Coordinates of C-alpha atoms and ligand atoms in Angstrom, one line a residue:
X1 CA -42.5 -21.5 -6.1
X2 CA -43.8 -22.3 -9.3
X3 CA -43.0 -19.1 -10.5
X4 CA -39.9 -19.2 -10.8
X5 CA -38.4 -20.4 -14.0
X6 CA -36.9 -24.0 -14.1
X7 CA -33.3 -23.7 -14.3
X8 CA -33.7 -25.8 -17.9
X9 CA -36.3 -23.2 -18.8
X10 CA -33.7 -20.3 -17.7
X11 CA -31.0 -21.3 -19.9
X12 CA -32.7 -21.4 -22.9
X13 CA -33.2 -17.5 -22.7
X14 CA -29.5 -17.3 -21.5
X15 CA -27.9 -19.5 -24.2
X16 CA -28.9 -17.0 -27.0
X17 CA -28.6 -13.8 -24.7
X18 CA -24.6 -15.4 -23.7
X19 CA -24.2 -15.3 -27.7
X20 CA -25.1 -12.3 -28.7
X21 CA -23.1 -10.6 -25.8
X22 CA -19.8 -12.7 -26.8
X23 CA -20.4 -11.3 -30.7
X24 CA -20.8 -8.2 -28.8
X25 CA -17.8 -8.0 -27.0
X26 CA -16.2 -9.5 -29.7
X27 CA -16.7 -6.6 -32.2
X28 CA -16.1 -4.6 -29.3
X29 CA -12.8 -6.3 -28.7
X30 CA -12.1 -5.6 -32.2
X31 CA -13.2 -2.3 -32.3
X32 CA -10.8 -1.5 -29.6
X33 CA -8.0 -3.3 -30.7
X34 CA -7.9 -1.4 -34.0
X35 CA -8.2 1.8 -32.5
X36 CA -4.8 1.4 -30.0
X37 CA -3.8 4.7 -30.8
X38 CA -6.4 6.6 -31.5
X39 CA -9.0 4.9 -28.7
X40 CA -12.7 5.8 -28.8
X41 CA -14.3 9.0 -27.4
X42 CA -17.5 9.4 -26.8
X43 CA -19.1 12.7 -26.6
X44 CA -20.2 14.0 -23.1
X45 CA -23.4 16.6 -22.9
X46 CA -21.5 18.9 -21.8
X47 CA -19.7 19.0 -25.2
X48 CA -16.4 17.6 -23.3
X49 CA -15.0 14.5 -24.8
X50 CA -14.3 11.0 -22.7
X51 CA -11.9 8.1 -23.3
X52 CA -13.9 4.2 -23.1
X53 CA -12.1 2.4 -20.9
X54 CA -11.8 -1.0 -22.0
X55 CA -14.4 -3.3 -20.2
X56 CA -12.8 -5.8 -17.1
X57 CA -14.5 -8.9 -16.8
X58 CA -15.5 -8.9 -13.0
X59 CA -16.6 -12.6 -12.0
X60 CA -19.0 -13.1 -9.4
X61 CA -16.4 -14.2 -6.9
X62 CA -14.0 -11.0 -7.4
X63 CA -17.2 -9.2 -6.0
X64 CA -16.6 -8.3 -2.1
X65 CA -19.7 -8.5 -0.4
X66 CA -21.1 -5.4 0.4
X67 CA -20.4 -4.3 4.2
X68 CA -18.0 -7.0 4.2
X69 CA -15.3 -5.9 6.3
X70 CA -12.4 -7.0 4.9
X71 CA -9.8 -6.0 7.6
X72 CA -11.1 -8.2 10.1
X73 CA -10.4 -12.0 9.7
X74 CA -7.0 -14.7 9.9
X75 CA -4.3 -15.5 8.2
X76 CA -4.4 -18.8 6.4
X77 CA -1.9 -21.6 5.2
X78 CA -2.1 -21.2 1.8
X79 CA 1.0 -22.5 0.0
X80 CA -0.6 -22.7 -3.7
X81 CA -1.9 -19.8 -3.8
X82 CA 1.1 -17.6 -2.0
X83 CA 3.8 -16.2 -2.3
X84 CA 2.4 -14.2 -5.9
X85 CA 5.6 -14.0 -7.1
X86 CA 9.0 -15.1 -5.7
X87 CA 12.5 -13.6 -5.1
X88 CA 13.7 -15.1 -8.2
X89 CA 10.9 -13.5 -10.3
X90 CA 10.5 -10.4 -9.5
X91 CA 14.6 -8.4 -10.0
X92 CA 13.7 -5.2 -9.6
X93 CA 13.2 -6.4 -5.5
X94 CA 16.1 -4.4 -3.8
X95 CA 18.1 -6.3 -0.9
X96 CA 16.4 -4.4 1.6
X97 CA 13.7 -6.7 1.0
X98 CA 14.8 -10.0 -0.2
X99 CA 15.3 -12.0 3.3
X100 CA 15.8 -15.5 1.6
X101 CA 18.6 -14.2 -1.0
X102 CA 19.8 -12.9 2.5
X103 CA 20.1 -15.8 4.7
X104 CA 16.6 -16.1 5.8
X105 CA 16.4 -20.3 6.6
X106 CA 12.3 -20.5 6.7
X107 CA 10.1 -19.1 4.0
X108 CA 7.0 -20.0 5.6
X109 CA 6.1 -15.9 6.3
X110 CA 5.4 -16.4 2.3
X111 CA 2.5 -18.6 2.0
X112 CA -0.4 -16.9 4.1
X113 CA -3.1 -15.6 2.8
X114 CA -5.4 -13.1 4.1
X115 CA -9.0 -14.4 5.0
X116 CA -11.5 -12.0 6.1
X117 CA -14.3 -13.4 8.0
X118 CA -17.4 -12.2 5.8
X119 CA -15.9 -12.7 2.4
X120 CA -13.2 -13.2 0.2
X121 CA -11.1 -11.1 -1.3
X122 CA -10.5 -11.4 -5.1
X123 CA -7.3 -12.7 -6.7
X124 CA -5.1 -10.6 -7.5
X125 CA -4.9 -10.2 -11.4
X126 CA -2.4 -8.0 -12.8
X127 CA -3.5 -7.3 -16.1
X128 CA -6.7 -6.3 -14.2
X129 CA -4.9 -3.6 -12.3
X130 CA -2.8 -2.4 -15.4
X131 CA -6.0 -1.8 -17.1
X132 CA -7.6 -0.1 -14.1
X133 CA -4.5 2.3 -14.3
X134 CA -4.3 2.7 -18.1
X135 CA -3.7 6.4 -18.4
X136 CA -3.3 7.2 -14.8
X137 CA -0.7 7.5 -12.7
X138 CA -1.4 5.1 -9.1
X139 CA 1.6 7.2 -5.9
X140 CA 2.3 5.6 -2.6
X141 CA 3.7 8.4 -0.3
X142 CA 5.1 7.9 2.9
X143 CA 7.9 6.5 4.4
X144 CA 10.1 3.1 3.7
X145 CA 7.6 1.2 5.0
X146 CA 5.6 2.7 2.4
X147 CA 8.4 2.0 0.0
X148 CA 8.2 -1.7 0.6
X149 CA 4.4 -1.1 -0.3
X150 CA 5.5 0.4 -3.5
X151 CA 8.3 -2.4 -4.4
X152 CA 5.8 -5.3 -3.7
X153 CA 3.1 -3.5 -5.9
X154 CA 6.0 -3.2 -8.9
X155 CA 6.4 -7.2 -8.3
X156 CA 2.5 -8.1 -8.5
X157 CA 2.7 -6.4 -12.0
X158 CA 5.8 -6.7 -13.2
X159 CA 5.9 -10.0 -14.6
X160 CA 2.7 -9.7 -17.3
X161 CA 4.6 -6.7 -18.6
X162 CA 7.4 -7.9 -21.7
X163 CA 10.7 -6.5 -21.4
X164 CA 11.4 -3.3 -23.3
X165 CA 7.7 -1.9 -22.6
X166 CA 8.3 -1.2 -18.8
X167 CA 10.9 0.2 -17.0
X168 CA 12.2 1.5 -13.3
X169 CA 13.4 4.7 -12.6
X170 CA 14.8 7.2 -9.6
X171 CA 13.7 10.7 -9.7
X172 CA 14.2 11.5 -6.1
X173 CA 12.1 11.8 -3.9
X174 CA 10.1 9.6 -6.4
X175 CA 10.9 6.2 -7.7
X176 CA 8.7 5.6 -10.9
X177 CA 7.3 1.9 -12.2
X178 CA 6.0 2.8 -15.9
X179 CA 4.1 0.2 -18.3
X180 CA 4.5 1.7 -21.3
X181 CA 1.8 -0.1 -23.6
X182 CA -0.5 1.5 -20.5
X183 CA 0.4 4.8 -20.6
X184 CA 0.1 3.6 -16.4
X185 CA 2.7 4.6 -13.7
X186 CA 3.3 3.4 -10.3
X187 CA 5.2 5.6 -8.1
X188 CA 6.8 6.2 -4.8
X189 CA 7.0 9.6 -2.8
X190 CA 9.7 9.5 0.1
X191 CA 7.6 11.9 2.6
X192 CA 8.2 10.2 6.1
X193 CA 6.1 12.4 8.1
X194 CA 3.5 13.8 5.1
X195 CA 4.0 17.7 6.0
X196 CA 8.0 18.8 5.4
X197 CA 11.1 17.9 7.2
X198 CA 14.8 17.8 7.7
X199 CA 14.8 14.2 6.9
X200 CA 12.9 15.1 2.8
X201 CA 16.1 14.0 1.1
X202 CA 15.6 10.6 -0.4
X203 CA 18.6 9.2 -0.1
X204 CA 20.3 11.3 3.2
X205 CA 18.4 12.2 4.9
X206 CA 18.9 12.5 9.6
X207 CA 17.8 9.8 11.0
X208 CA 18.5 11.3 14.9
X209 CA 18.0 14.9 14.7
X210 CA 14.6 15.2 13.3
X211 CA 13.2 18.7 12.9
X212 CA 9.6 18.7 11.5
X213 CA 7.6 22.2 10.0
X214 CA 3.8 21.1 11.2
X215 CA 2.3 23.5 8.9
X216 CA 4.2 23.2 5.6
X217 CA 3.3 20.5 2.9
X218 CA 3.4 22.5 -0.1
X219 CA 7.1 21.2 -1.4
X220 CA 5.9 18.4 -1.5
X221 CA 2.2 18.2 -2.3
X222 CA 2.9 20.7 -5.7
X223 CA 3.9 17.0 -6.6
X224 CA 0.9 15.0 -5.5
X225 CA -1.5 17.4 -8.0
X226 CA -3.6 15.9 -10.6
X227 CA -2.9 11.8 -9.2
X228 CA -5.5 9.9 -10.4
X229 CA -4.4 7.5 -7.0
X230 CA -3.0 8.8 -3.9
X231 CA -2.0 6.2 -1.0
X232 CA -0.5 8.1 2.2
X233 CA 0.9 6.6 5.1
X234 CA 3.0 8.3 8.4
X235 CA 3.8 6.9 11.6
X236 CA 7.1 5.6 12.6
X237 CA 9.5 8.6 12.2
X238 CA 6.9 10.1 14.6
X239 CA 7.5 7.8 17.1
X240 CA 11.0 8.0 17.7
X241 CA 11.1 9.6 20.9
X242 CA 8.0 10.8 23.4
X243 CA 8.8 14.5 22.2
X244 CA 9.7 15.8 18.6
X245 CA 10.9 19.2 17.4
X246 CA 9.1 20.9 15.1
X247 CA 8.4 24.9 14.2
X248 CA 4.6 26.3 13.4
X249 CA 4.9 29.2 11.3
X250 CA 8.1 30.8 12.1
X251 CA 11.0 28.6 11.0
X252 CA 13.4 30.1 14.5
X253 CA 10.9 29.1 16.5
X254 CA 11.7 25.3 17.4
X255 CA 9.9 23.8 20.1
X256 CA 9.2 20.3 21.7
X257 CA 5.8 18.4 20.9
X258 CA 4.6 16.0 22.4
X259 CA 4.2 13.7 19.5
X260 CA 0.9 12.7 19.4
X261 CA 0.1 16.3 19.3
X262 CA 2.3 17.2 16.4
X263 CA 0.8 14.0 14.6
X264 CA -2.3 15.7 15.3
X265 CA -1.4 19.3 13.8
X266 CA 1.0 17.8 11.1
X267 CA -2.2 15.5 10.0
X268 CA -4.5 18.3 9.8
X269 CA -2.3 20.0 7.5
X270 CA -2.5 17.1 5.2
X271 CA -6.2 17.2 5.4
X272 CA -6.3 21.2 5.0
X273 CA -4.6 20.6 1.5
X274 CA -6.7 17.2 0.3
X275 CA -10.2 19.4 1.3
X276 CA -8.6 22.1 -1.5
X277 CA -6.5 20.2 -3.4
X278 CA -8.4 17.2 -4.4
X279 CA -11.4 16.3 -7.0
X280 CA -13.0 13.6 -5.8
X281 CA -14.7 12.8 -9.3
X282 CA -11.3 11.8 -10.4
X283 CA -8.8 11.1 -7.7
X284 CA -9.0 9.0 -5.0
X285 CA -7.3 9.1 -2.1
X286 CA -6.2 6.5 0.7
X287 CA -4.8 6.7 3.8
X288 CA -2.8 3.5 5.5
X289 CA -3.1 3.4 9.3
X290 CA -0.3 2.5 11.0
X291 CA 2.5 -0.9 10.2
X292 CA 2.7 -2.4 13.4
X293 CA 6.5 -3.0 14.7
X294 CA 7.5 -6.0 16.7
X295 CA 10.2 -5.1 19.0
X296 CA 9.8 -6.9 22.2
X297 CA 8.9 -10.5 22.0
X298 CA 7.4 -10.6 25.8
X299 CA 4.1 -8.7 24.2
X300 CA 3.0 -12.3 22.4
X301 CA 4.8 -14.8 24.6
X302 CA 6.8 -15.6 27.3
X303 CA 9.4 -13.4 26.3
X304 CA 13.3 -13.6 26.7
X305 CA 13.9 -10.0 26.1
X306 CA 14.4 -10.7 22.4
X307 CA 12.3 -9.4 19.2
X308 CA 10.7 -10.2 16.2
X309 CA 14.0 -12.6 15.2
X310 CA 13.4 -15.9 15.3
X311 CA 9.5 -15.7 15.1
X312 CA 8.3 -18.1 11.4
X313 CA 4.6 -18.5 12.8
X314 CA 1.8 -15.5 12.8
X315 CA 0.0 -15.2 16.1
X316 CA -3.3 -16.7 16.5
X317 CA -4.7 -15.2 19.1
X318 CA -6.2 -11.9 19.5
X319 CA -3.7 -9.5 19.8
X320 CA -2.5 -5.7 19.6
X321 CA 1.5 -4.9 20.1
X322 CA 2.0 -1.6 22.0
X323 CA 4.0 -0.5 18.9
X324 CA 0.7 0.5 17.3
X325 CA -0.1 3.9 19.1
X326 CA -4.0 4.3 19.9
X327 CA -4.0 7.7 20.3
X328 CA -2.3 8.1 17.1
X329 CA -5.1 6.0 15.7
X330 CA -8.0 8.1 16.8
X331 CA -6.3 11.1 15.9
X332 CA -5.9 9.8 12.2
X333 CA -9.9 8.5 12.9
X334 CA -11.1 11.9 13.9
X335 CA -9.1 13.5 11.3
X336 CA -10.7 11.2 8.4
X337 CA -14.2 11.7 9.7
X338 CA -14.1 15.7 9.4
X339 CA -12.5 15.6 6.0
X340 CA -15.0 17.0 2.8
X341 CA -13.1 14.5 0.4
X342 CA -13.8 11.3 1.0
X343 CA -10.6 9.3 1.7
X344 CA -10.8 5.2 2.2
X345 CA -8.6 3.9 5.3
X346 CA -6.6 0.8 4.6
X347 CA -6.9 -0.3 8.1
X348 CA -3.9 -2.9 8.0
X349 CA -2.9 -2.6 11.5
X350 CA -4.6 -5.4 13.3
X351 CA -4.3 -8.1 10.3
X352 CA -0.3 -7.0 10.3
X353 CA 0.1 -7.3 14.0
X354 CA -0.2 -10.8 14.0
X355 CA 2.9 -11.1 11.5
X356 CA 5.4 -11.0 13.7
X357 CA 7.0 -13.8 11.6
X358 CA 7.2 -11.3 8.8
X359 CA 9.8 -8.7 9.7
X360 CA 13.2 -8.4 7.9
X361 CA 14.6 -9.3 11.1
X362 CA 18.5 -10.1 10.5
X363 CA 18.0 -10.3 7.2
X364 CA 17.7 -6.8 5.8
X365 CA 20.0 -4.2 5.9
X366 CA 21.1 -1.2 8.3
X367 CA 21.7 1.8 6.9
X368 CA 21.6 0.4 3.5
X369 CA 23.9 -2.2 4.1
X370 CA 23.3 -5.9 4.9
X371 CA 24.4 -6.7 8.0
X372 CA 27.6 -8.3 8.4
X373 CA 28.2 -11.5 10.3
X374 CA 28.7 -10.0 13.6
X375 CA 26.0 -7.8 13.7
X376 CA 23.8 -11.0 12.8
X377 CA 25.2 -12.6 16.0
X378 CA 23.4 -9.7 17.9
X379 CA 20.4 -9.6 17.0
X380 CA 18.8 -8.0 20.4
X381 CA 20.6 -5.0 18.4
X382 CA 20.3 -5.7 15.2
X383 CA 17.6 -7.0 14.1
X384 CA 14.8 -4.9 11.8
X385 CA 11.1 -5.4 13.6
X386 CA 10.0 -2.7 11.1
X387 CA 10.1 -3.6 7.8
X388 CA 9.0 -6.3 5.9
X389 CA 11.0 -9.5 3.9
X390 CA 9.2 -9.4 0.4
X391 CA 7.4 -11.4 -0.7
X392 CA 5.1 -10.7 2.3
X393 CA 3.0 -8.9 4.5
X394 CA 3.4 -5.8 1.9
X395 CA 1.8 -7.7 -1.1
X396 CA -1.9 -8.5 0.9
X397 CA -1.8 -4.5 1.5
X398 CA -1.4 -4.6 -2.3
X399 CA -3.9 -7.1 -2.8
X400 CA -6.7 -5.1 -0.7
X401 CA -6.0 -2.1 -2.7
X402 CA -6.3 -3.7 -6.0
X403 CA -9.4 -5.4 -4.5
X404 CA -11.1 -2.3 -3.6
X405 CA -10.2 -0.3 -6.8
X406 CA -11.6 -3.4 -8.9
X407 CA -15.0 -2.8 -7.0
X408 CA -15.2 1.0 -8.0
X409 CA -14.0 0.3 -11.2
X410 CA -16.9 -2.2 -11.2
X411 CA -19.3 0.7 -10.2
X412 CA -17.6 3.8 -11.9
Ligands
LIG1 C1 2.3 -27.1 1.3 O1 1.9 -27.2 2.6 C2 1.5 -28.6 2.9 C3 0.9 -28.6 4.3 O2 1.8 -28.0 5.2 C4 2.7 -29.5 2.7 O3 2.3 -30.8 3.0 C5 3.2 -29.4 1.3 O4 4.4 -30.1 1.2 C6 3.5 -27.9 1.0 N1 3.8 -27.8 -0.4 C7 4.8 -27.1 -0.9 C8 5.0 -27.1 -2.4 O5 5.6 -26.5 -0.2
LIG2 C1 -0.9 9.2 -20.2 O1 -1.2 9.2 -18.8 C2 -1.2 10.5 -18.3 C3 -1.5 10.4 -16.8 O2 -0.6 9.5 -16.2 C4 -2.3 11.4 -18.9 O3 -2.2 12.7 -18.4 C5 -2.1 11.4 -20.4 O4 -3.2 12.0 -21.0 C6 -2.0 9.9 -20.9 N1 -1.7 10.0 -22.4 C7 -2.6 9.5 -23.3 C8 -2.1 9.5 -24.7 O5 -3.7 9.1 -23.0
LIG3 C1 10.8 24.1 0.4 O1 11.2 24.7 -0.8 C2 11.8 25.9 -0.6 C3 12.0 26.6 -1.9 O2 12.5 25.7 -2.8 C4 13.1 25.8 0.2 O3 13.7 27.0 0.5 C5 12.7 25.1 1.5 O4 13.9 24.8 2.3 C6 12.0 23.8 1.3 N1 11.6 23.2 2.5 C7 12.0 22.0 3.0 C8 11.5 21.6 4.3 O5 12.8 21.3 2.3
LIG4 C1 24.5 14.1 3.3 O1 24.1 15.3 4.0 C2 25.1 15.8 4.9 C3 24.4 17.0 5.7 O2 23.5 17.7 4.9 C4 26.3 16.3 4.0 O3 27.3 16.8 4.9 C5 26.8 15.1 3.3 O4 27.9 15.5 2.4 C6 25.8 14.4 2.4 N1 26.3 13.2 1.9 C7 26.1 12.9 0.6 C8 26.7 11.6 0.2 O5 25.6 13.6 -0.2
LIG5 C1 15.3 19.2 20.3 O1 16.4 20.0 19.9 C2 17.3 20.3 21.0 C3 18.3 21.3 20.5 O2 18.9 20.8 19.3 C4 17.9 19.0 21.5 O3 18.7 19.3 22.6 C5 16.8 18.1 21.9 O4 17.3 16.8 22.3 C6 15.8 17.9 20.8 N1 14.6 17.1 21.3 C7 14.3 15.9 20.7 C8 13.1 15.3 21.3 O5 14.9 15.4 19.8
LIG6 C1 0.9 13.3 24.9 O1 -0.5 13.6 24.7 C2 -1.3 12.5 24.9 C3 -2.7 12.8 24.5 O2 -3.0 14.1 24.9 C4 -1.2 11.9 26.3 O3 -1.9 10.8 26.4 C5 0.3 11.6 26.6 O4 0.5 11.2 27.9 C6 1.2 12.8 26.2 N1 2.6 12.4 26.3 C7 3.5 13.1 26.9 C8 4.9 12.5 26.9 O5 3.2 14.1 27.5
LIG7 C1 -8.7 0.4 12.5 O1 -9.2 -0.8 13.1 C2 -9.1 -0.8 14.5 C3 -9.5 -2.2 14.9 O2 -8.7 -3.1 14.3 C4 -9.9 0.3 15.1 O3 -9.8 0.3 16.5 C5 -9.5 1.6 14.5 O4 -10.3 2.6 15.0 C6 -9.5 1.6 13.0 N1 -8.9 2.8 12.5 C7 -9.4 3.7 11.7 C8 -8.7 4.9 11.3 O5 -10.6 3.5 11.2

């Protein structure tokens, strides 16, 4: 006990110590400032040359807890804290996503905030992330799901960024977020089921006939090379119907899958090409398991036939939708495990399932139209369990990414 120093005792060592590290980072500061342009290098033993990335300050309570799992835990009310940026903030938000601007009466589905059990996860700091991708280039590929991923991810950083230095652009399949002053670029790839399809066009692409080539990713991964961070996701265009066609190898040969075994060969495709494609001192890679839909309201209640429309509460009670395939999920599981690369899983699935409250619902837009006033009468028919209004459910995906990629950052 007594040897221990006495917390008075402590400080006077860390008085001193605090000041000459503030000088320090000081100089630093200054060091860096002056050298925007030119940035320091620092030579490398192997005669290669380095960037210094400019320090982050990393609290003690933006430190997740190691073997925390952050995936499992509850949504709480949070109302100060959420939503991170609003409608009204953030313009570059398309009307896909903006359920309020919409018609949307509640806007309770904004102010939850995600709680895992063991720990917390850190505020989401903008600057932070901009700085973690100075230089680098951060793609979400996958499907519109995906793409609300990407838009909610453009609002979180948006708003530190002046006017002029940052700007929006559509380079289809690609959408592209760039922060000029960061050299830094957020983009979105529209791959809905990873390996290549009929439905690649961005824009129009068949929604019913779907035709899928389970063992051809090379259109589009010649466009995933060199990404310092890759996030994929791929699930619901699978799951359209029991049975999907698709060729292997020869193009005439079109035959039904059953889908989970398509997922399966499609998947290890994708894997194939990150074993030979990535460099894991470099680029990381993620891979988001499945969003959960909520299509048929009898699954968390005493249903009346109806959906997600309606619902402004999450569910509190344990629960799993049958929307969210598990075969699906062991395959992506199995697939993960054998991989070379090491890819993280953003296991969203069960923390999204209990949003049923934060679906588009009427509110949205069928193909790429709001719905008009009649179709919003119907909304057995009409109403989207499958996306998300924004702000929402998207953003705490975002916030567990940044979360993570502050921790490495920390460690790197
Ligand atoms: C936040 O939530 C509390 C508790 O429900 C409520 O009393 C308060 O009015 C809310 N504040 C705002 C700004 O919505
Ligand atoms: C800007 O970022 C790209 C990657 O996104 C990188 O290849 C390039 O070297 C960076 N430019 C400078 C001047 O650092
Ligand atoms: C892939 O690219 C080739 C050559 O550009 C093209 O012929 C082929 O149709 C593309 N595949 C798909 C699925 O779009
Ligand atoms: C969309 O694609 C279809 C079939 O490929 C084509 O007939 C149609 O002209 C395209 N529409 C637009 C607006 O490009
Ligand atoms: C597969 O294609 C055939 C021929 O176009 C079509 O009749 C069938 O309905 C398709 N199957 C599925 C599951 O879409
Ligand atoms: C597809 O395969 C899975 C796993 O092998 C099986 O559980 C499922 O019943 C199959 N579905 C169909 C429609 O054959
Ligand atoms: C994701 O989490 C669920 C439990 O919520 C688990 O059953 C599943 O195996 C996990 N998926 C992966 C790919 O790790």
């Amino acid at each position: 006990m007594t040897t221990l120093p006495s917390p008075d005792r402590h400080n006077q060592y860390l008085l001193p110590a605090a000041l000459a590290l503030l000088i320090f980072i000081g100089c630093l500061r200054i060091v860096l400032d002056n050298s925007k342009n030119t940035r320091l290098f620092f030579r490398l033993a192997g005669g290669g040359y380095r960037v210094l990335r400019r320090p982050i300050r990393v609290s003690k309570d933006e430190i997740i807890e190691k073997g925390c799992d952050i995936f499992d835990g509850k949504w709480v009310w949070d109302n100060l804290s959420h939503p991170l940026y609003t409608e009204k903030s953030c313009p570059l938000l398309v009307k896909q996503v903006t359920c309020l601007k919409n018609g949307r009466p509640d806007s309770y589905y904004q102010n939850w905030k995600w709680q895992p059990d063991g720990c917390n996860l850190p505020r989401f700091n903008a600057l932070k992330l901009l700085e973690i991708l100075r230089d680098k280039r951060l793609m979400l590929v996958g499907d519109s799901v995906q793409r609300g991923m990407f838009d909610s991810m453009v609002c979180l950083v948006q708003s530190v960024i002046p006017e002029g230095k940052k700007s929006l652009k559509r380079v289809p399949p690609r959408k592209i977020f760039r922060a000029e002053e960061y050299n830094a670029s957020i983009e979105y790839y529209w791959a809905p089921f990873l390996v290549e399809s009929i439905s690649d066009h961005a824009t129009n692409h068949t929604v019913l006939k779907r035709l899928v080539r389970l063992d051809s990713i090379s259109n589009h991964s010649k466009q995933w090379e060199g990404v310092d961070f890759l996030v994929f996701e791929s699930y619901v265009w699978w799951m359209y119907k029991p049975t999907i066609n698709a060729t292997y190898g020869n193009l005439n040969n079109i035959q039904e899958y059953n889908v989970t075994k398509a997922y399966k060969i499609a998947l290890e495709t994708w894997a194939n090409w990150i074993d030979t494609s990535i460099n894991s001192h470099n680029q990381k890679v993620f891979f988001m398991t499945m969003s959960p839909t909520h299509l048929w309201n009898w699954e968390w209640k005493t249903g009346d036939g109806g959906n997600c429309f309606g619902e402004t509460q999450p569910i509190q009670h344990p629960y799993w939708g049958t929307g969210s395939n598990l075969d699906v999920m062991g395959i992506v599981k199995d697939v993960l495990e054998r991989l070379r690369v090491n890819v993280r899983v953003l296991n969203i699935t069960q923390m999204s399932e209990y949003r049923k409250d934060g679906h588009a619902s009427i509110y949205g837009e069928r193909k790429g139209k709001l719905l008009t006033k009649e179709q919003r009468l119907d909304p057995k028919n009409y109403a989207d369990c499958i996306h998300w209004c924004l702000p929402g459910v998207p953003d705490t995906w975002n916030e567990i990414l940044y979360g993570v990629l502050l921790q490495d950052y920390r460690k790197f």
